[in-house]
């Protein structure tokens, strides 16, 4: 009798409530309602997320909007979201209910008090929800119509926090302010660089647009592909100007192979941050007084050392069987006459074997894999290793290298693109040529 009166733990109570509302959710078909009524229904819900998810049903399009616009939001933010969604519902826009656009619409609602035009005067001119979102953002926050295309496209690509706050940057630029005066920039730049940054192509990330502008200001746009393919296309550092001088070093050398830039940058990073052959790190290392021939020779020598020392481990606790958590990207199998496999490498020994087979330095990505920043995949054709792929945690394929760091051929590129499309991975345009 005493057990019947014992209060339920909170988790058990949530599960019980979820079961109670589940049967009611099955009988409720909110999709048949007019859009304004659907919005009112969404904002009438109240409770913990497990209960709301059970009430709305599995994989409901409303659940992400509840989580972004209502759950744990202050009253003012909730009212702004309600006003925005009701305004959009009245216009019968395709923006509702697209789960992938919920974060962007929540950001639009948060910035509504700083709009330059009223929502009531906006009319969708396309049935494509992504184009509608771009049109809405320009209407509300772009007073002069000159916010760069890559900034606007970041809203539809889900990159509102792409090295900087894109939503705040949109409002800043929409008021006619200079881009270089934005307080959230991770690096400073000149007026000339800002001019080219505004001209960067749509679809670029902030880092890609910045590299485009930096190279355009140096009259070195021909080097954009190799730069984006190197570590300069994956991260910004405090000594960013030093890495741009490495590009200058290559650009000033006649007949220098542009695609050697990536391996050389890896060698320089190892020398400056870690050390090579037992030497301590040299943070002040530079290319001043060095020839391209000597740099390429030392880079190749370092790659050979990595490939020829499979039993050398960088720390005592590390073994060839050391493993790490996998990135949630499925492996791939295809082809008939020549079977194709794309497999995630998950042990240090596998990284070593991949580097030995293809003569590159993939073993140096050990820490990135262990920390979950990157995952390494191996593409094989007919059982033979052909291409090594690096996929970052944001599901972007940032590197594709074959034997001696060569680029993928057309056949390999087609299989990589198919695998990426099946798993919704982003493949930058420069990566596969």
XYZ file of C-alpha atoms in Angstrom:
433
model
C 0.000 0.000 0.000
C 2.870 2.368 0.834
C 4.421 1.857 -2.618
C 1.227 3.053 -4.285
C 1.510 6.382 -2.455
C 5.206 6.834 -3.222
C 5.717 9.821 -5.578
C 7.035 9.044 -9.069
C 10.522 10.224 -10.071
C 10.414 13.153 -12.463
C 11.737 11.091 -15.400
C 9.079 8.417 -14.835
C 6.381 11.086 -14.641
C 7.547 12.562 -17.974
C 7.404 9.124 -19.589
C 3.924 8.572 -18.192
C 2.736 11.927 -19.538
C 4.227 11.125 -22.906
C 2.242 7.876 -23.097
C -0.936 9.693 -22.105
C -0.712 12.281 -24.873
C 0.533 9.825 -27.503
C -2.911 8.372 -28.153
C -4.370 11.869 -28.444
C -1.624 12.886 -30.877
C -2.505 9.978 -33.146
C -6.051 11.292 -33.465
C -4.946 14.871 -34.125
C -4.148 15.810 -37.733
C -3.013 19.455 -37.486
C -1.756 19.393 -41.089
C -5.326 19.745 -42.343
C -5.815 23.032 -40.501
C -5.239 26.491 -42.027
C -1.751 27.859 -41.343
C -2.878 30.547 -38.836
C -4.626 27.883 -36.758
C -1.511 25.699 -36.877
C 0.570 28.569 -35.456
C -2.001 29.156 -32.693
C -1.932 25.449 -31.913
C 1.876 25.450 -31.686
C 1.887 28.325 -29.199
C -0.877 26.726 -27.124
C 1.393 23.799 -26.253
C 3.168 23.741 -22.914
C 5.349 21.222 -21.115
C 8.726 19.458 -21.140
C 10.215 18.474 -24.482
C 9.575 14.678 -24.172
C 5.866 15.339 -23.623
C 5.685 17.873 -26.475
C 7.523 15.527 -28.849
C 5.118 12.717 -27.968
C 2.130 14.998 -28.403
C 3.237 16.230 -31.812
C 4.267 12.788 -33.020
C 7.573 11.312 -34.135
C 9.549 13.456 -36.616
C 6.911 16.170 -36.550
C 7.820 19.345 -38.434
C 6.430 21.398 -35.538
C 8.854 19.984 -32.948
C 11.931 21.976 -34.119
C 9.847 25.172 -34.179
C 8.640 24.520 -30.626
C 12.213 23.898 -29.475
C 13.621 27.024 -31.176
C 10.751 29.491 -30.733
C 9.004 28.497 -27.495
C 10.950 26.115 -25.272
C 12.832 27.973 -22.479
C 12.378 31.306 -24.293
C 11.610 34.498 -22.419
C 8.163 36.020 -22.884
C 9.432 38.828 -25.144
C 11.253 36.413 -27.476
C 8.249 34.073 -27.531
C 5.942 36.942 -28.465
C 8.281 38.031 -31.268
C 8.368 34.467 -32.644
C 4.581 34.244 -32.455
C 4.210 37.545 -34.310
C 6.630 36.461 -37.040
C 5.064 33.038 -37.572
C 1.533 34.448 -37.603
C 2.625 37.078 -40.120
C 4.176 34.412 -42.349
C 1.117 32.173 -42.014
C -1.122 34.987 -43.226
C 0.971 35.170 -46.414
C 0.722 31.393 -47.027
C 4.491 31.162 -47.348
C 6.388 27.920 -47.930
C 8.675 28.721 -44.973
C 6.273 26.918 -42.625
C 6.987 24.173 -41.672
C 10.531 23.394 -42.828
C 12.448 21.956 -39.829
C 15.847 22.984 -41.217
C 14.732 26.624 -41.322
C 13.542 26.781 -37.698
C 16.884 28.187 -36.347
C 16.935 30.876 -39.055
C 13.334 31.963 -38.381
C 14.036 32.078 -34.638
C 16.997 34.384 -35.403
C 14.782 36.560 -37.636
C 12.278 36.867 -34.800
C 15.004 37.840 -32.319
C 16.193 40.610 -34.644
C 12.715 41.914 -35.558
C 12.963 45.009 -33.294
C 15.955 46.133 -35.435
C 14.227 45.698 -38.809
C 14.335 48.428 -41.436
C 11.005 47.471 -43.055
C 7.749 45.951 -41.873
C 6.884 42.309 -42.370
C 3.444 43.301 -43.648
C 4.960 44.836 -46.797
C 6.890 41.670 -47.737
C 5.485 39.344 -50.386
C 7.054 36.013 -51.406
C 7.926 35.945 -55.111
C 8.988 32.312 -55.294
C 7.617 28.995 -54.106
C 11.109 27.876 -53.100
C 11.316 28.219 -49.274
C 15.055 28.934 -49.325
C 14.667 31.771 -51.807
C 11.760 33.038 -49.725
C 14.002 33.120 -46.653
C 16.691 35.071 -48.513
C 14.044 37.517 -49.758
C 12.627 37.888 -46.238
C 16.043 38.572 -44.687
C 16.880 41.191 -47.320
C 13.474 42.843 -46.923
C 13.676 43.091 -43.140
C 17.354 43.905 -42.593
C 19.036 44.997 -45.851
C 18.138 48.683 -46.099
C 20.326 49.483 -49.108
C 20.355 46.103 -50.889
C 24.121 45.639 -50.679
C 24.574 42.927 -48.047
C 26.982 40.407 -49.684
C 25.405 37.361 -51.294
C 27.496 34.919 -49.210
C 26.117 36.478 -46.012
C 22.514 36.012 -47.155
C 23.115 32.459 -48.400
C 24.554 31.558 -44.972
C 20.992 31.899 -43.591
C 19.642 29.182 -45.886
C 22.705 26.947 -45.450
C 22.316 26.823 -41.661
C 25.606 28.659 -41.038
C 24.439 31.420 -38.684
C 27.467 30.765 -36.448
C 30.183 30.249 -39.034
C 33.257 31.689 -37.332
C 31.212 34.804 -36.564
C 27.580 35.741 -35.822
C 26.076 35.958 -39.326
C 22.714 37.234 -38.067
C 24.296 40.198 -36.275
C 26.593 40.813 -39.248
C 23.543 40.984 -41.544
C 21.948 43.718 -39.436
C 25.265 45.580 -39.182
C 25.814 45.568 -42.951
C 22.140 46.227 -43.683
C 22.427 49.585 -41.943
C 25.240 50.620 -44.277
C 28.072 50.029 -41.791
C 31.551 49.005 -42.926
C 32.258 45.289 -42.710
C 35.672 45.810 -41.114
C 34.056 47.683 -38.177
C 31.954 44.679 -37.114
C 33.023 43.801 -33.569
C 32.660 40.046 -34.015
C 35.312 39.614 -36.710
C 37.992 37.041 -35.782
C 40.648 38.864 -37.857
C 41.183 42.403 -39.080
C 41.639 43.443 -42.695
C 42.115 46.467 -44.930
C 39.632 48.480 -46.994
C 40.867 46.741 -50.126
C 40.232 43.309 -48.604
C 36.770 44.427 -47.489
C 35.956 45.508 -51.037
C 36.751 42.039 -52.374
C 35.064 40.340 -49.409
C 31.785 41.946 -50.426
C 32.260 40.471 -53.930
C 32.851 36.871 -52.801
C 30.507 34.351 -54.491
C 27.241 33.252 -52.904
C 27.450 29.936 -51.085
C 30.877 30.625 -49.612
C 31.462 30.249 -45.901
C 32.973 33.221 -44.070
C 36.429 31.619 -44.176
C 36.166 30.857 -47.890
C 34.973 34.397 -48.608
C 37.825 35.823 -46.533
C 40.429 33.747 -48.398
C 38.866 34.861 -51.688
C 39.186 38.502 -50.626
C 42.728 38.166 -49.273
C 43.950 36.554 -52.491
C 42.055 39.011 -54.700
C 43.692 41.894 -52.812
C 47.066 40.275 -53.561
C 46.135 39.612 -57.213
C 46.515 35.876 -56.558
C 43.001 34.523 -57.178
C 44.495 31.724 -59.310
C 45.659 30.220 -56.004
C 42.175 30.071 -54.454
C 41.663 26.341 -55.079
C 44.996 25.213 -53.550
C 44.544 27.608 -50.613
C 41.044 26.325 -49.819
C 42.339 22.776 -50.188
C 45.075 23.379 -47.595
C 44.828 23.994 -43.864
C 44.302 27.697 -44.686
C 40.858 26.725 -46.004
C 39.943 24.984 -42.743
C 40.968 27.354 -39.990
C 42.018 30.865 -39.030
C 44.972 31.337 -36.713
C 46.482 34.221 -34.793
C 49.435 34.259 -37.190
C 47.216 34.378 -40.275
C 49.482 36.897 -41.986
C 52.360 34.416 -41.807
C 50.352 31.805 -43.734
C 49.469 34.356 -46.394
C 53.199 34.970 -46.822
C 53.591 31.226 -47.456
C 51.155 31.667 -50.366
C 53.224 34.649 -51.531
C 56.319 32.412 -51.395
C 54.647 29.907 -53.741
C 53.190 32.563 -56.046
C 56.637 34.168 -56.472
C 58.272 30.880 -57.510
C 58.111 30.115 -61.252
C 56.633 26.717 -62.180
C 55.721 25.864 -58.569
C 53.064 23.136 -58.364
C 50.102 24.879 -56.635
C 48.869 21.610 -55.117
C 52.088 21.208 -53.123
C 50.894 24.104 -50.961
C 48.797 21.834 -48.732
C 51.565 19.340 -47.873
C 54.066 22.170 -47.306
C 51.635 23.934 -44.948
C 51.218 20.679 -42.990
C 55.008 20.378 -42.688
C 55.374 24.007 -41.565
C 52.597 23.600 -38.991
C 54.293 20.486 -37.616
C 57.609 22.328 -37.390
C 56.126 25.424 -35.719
C 53.646 23.767 -33.350
C 54.983 20.263 -32.573
C 58.536 19.739 -33.779
C 60.115 17.184 -36.136
C 62.683 14.449 -35.438
C 62.714 15.126 -31.708
C 63.374 18.827 -32.152
C 61.315 21.240 -30.033
C 58.607 23.315 -31.695
C 59.862 26.441 -33.488
C 57.056 29.052 -33.263
C 59.269 31.602 -35.043
C 60.051 29.362 -38.019
C 59.730 31.144 -41.389
C 60.582 30.601 -45.050
C 62.873 33.625 -45.229
C 66.088 32.738 -47.055
C 64.833 29.281 -48.090
C 64.440 27.977 -51.622
C 61.392 26.170 -52.961
C 63.571 23.169 -53.765
C 64.756 22.766 -50.159
C 61.238 23.259 -48.760
C 59.755 20.592 -51.058
C 62.628 18.223 -50.274
C 62.156 18.542 -46.499
C 58.380 18.209 -46.852
C 58.756 14.998 -48.854
C 61.288 13.669 -46.327
C 58.867 14.293 -43.451
C 56.095 12.463 -45.312
C 58.405 9.485 -45.889
C 59.329 9.394 -42.215
C 55.660 9.274 -41.256
C 55.022 6.463 -43.725
C 58.123 4.397 -42.843
C 57.702 4.418 -39.061
C 54.492 2.437 -38.449
C 55.487 1.361 -34.970
C 56.533 4.801 -33.751
C 53.813 6.235 -31.533
C 53.748 9.834 -30.265
C 52.924 9.003 -26.635
C 53.470 6.093 -24.270
C 49.769 5.375 -23.674
C 49.015 5.207 -27.409
C 49.046 1.910 -29.303
C 48.295 0.910 -32.869
C 44.945 -0.435 -31.594
C 43.951 2.906 -30.029
C 40.498 3.835 -31.294
C 38.033 6.745 -31.012
C 34.377 7.546 -31.542
C 33.190 7.458 -35.135
C 31.653 10.421 -36.914
C 27.986 9.504 -37.653
C 28.541 9.113 -41.403
C 27.821 5.659 -42.912
C 30.384 3.766 -44.958
C 29.713 3.231 -48.662
C 29.772 0.221 -50.988
C 29.100 0.287 -54.730
C 30.337 -0.675 -58.157
C 30.133 -4.021 -59.903
C 33.171 -4.816 -62.052
C 35.453 -2.815 -59.761
C 33.952 -2.708 -56.239
C 34.149 0.680 -54.512
C 34.346 1.028 -50.747
C 34.491 4.167 -48.599
C 35.289 3.195 -45.021
C 35.877 5.258 -41.897
C 39.296 4.626 -40.281
C 38.998 4.346 -36.523
C 42.356 3.169 -35.175
C 45.818 4.674 -35.148
C 47.142 1.593 -36.943
C 44.660 2.128 -39.779
C 45.832 5.733 -40.154
C 49.434 4.538 -40.325
C 48.580 1.919 -42.967
C 46.680 4.471 -45.043
C 49.584 6.914 -44.931
C 52.124 4.212 -45.872
C 50.030 3.021 -48.806
C 49.385 6.473 -50.275
C 52.613 8.192 -49.153
C 51.033 11.100 -47.292
C 50.777 12.365 -43.708
C 47.275 11.299 -42.704
C 48.741 9.864 -39.473
C 49.294 13.446 -38.312
C 45.489 13.819 -38.004
C 45.412 11.491 -35.000
C 44.530 14.187 -32.461
C 41.832 15.703 -34.687
C 40.176 12.275 -34.898
C 40.483 11.608 -31.162
C 38.976 14.985 -30.310
C 36.074 14.516 -32.729
C 37.063 17.451 -34.950
C 37.580 15.274 -38.039
C 37.079 11.769 -39.378
C 39.277 10.025 -41.959
C 37.745 7.807 -44.656
C 39.531 5.539 -47.125
C 38.228 5.031 -50.677
C 39.305 1.757 -52.270
C 38.816 0.581 -55.858
C 38.912 -3.183 -56.333
C 40.454 -3.557 -52.880
C 43.282 -1.078 -53.595
C 43.561 2.126 -51.582
C 42.958 5.077 -53.878
C 41.911 8.242 -51.991
C 41.966 9.449 -48.386
C 39.111 11.748 -47.311
C 38.856 14.084 -44.343
C 35.351 14.956 -43.115
C 35.015 17.592 -40.417
C 32.468 17.496 -37.604
C 30.266 19.977 -39.502
C 29.838 17.259 -42.197
C 32.035 18.989 -44.768
C 34.509 17.012 -46.884
C 37.599 19.203 -46.649
C 40.321 16.990 -48.130
C 40.571 14.297 -50.806
C 44.100 13.026 -51.500
C 45.481 10.095 -53.460
C 48.994 8.690 -53.860
C 51.654 11.348 -53.130
C 48.865 13.873 -52.394
C 47.457 13.781 -55.933
C 43.896 14.966 -56.515
C 41.040 12.488 -57.231
C 40.449 11.580 -60.867
C 37.017 11.797 -62.504
C 35.944 8.267 -61.546
C 36.974 8.669 -57.915
C 35.373 12.120 -57.773
C 32.060 10.715 -59.028
C 31.979 8.060 -56.299
C 32.917 10.633 -53.636
C 30.127 12.936 -54.809
C 27.600 10.082 -54.760
C 28.595 9.052 -51.228
C 28.442 12.679 -50.057
C 25.012 13.205 -51.613
C 23.629 10.031 -50.002
C 24.799 11.229 -46.577
C 24.107 14.973 -46.981
C 27.763 15.949 -46.806
C 28.967 19.266 -48.196
C 31.655 18.996 -50.881
C 33.246 22.392 -51.699
C 33.435 23.150 -55.417
C 37.232 23.361 -55.429
C 37.768 19.944 -53.866
C 37.017 17.785 -56.900
C 38.003 20.375 -59.506
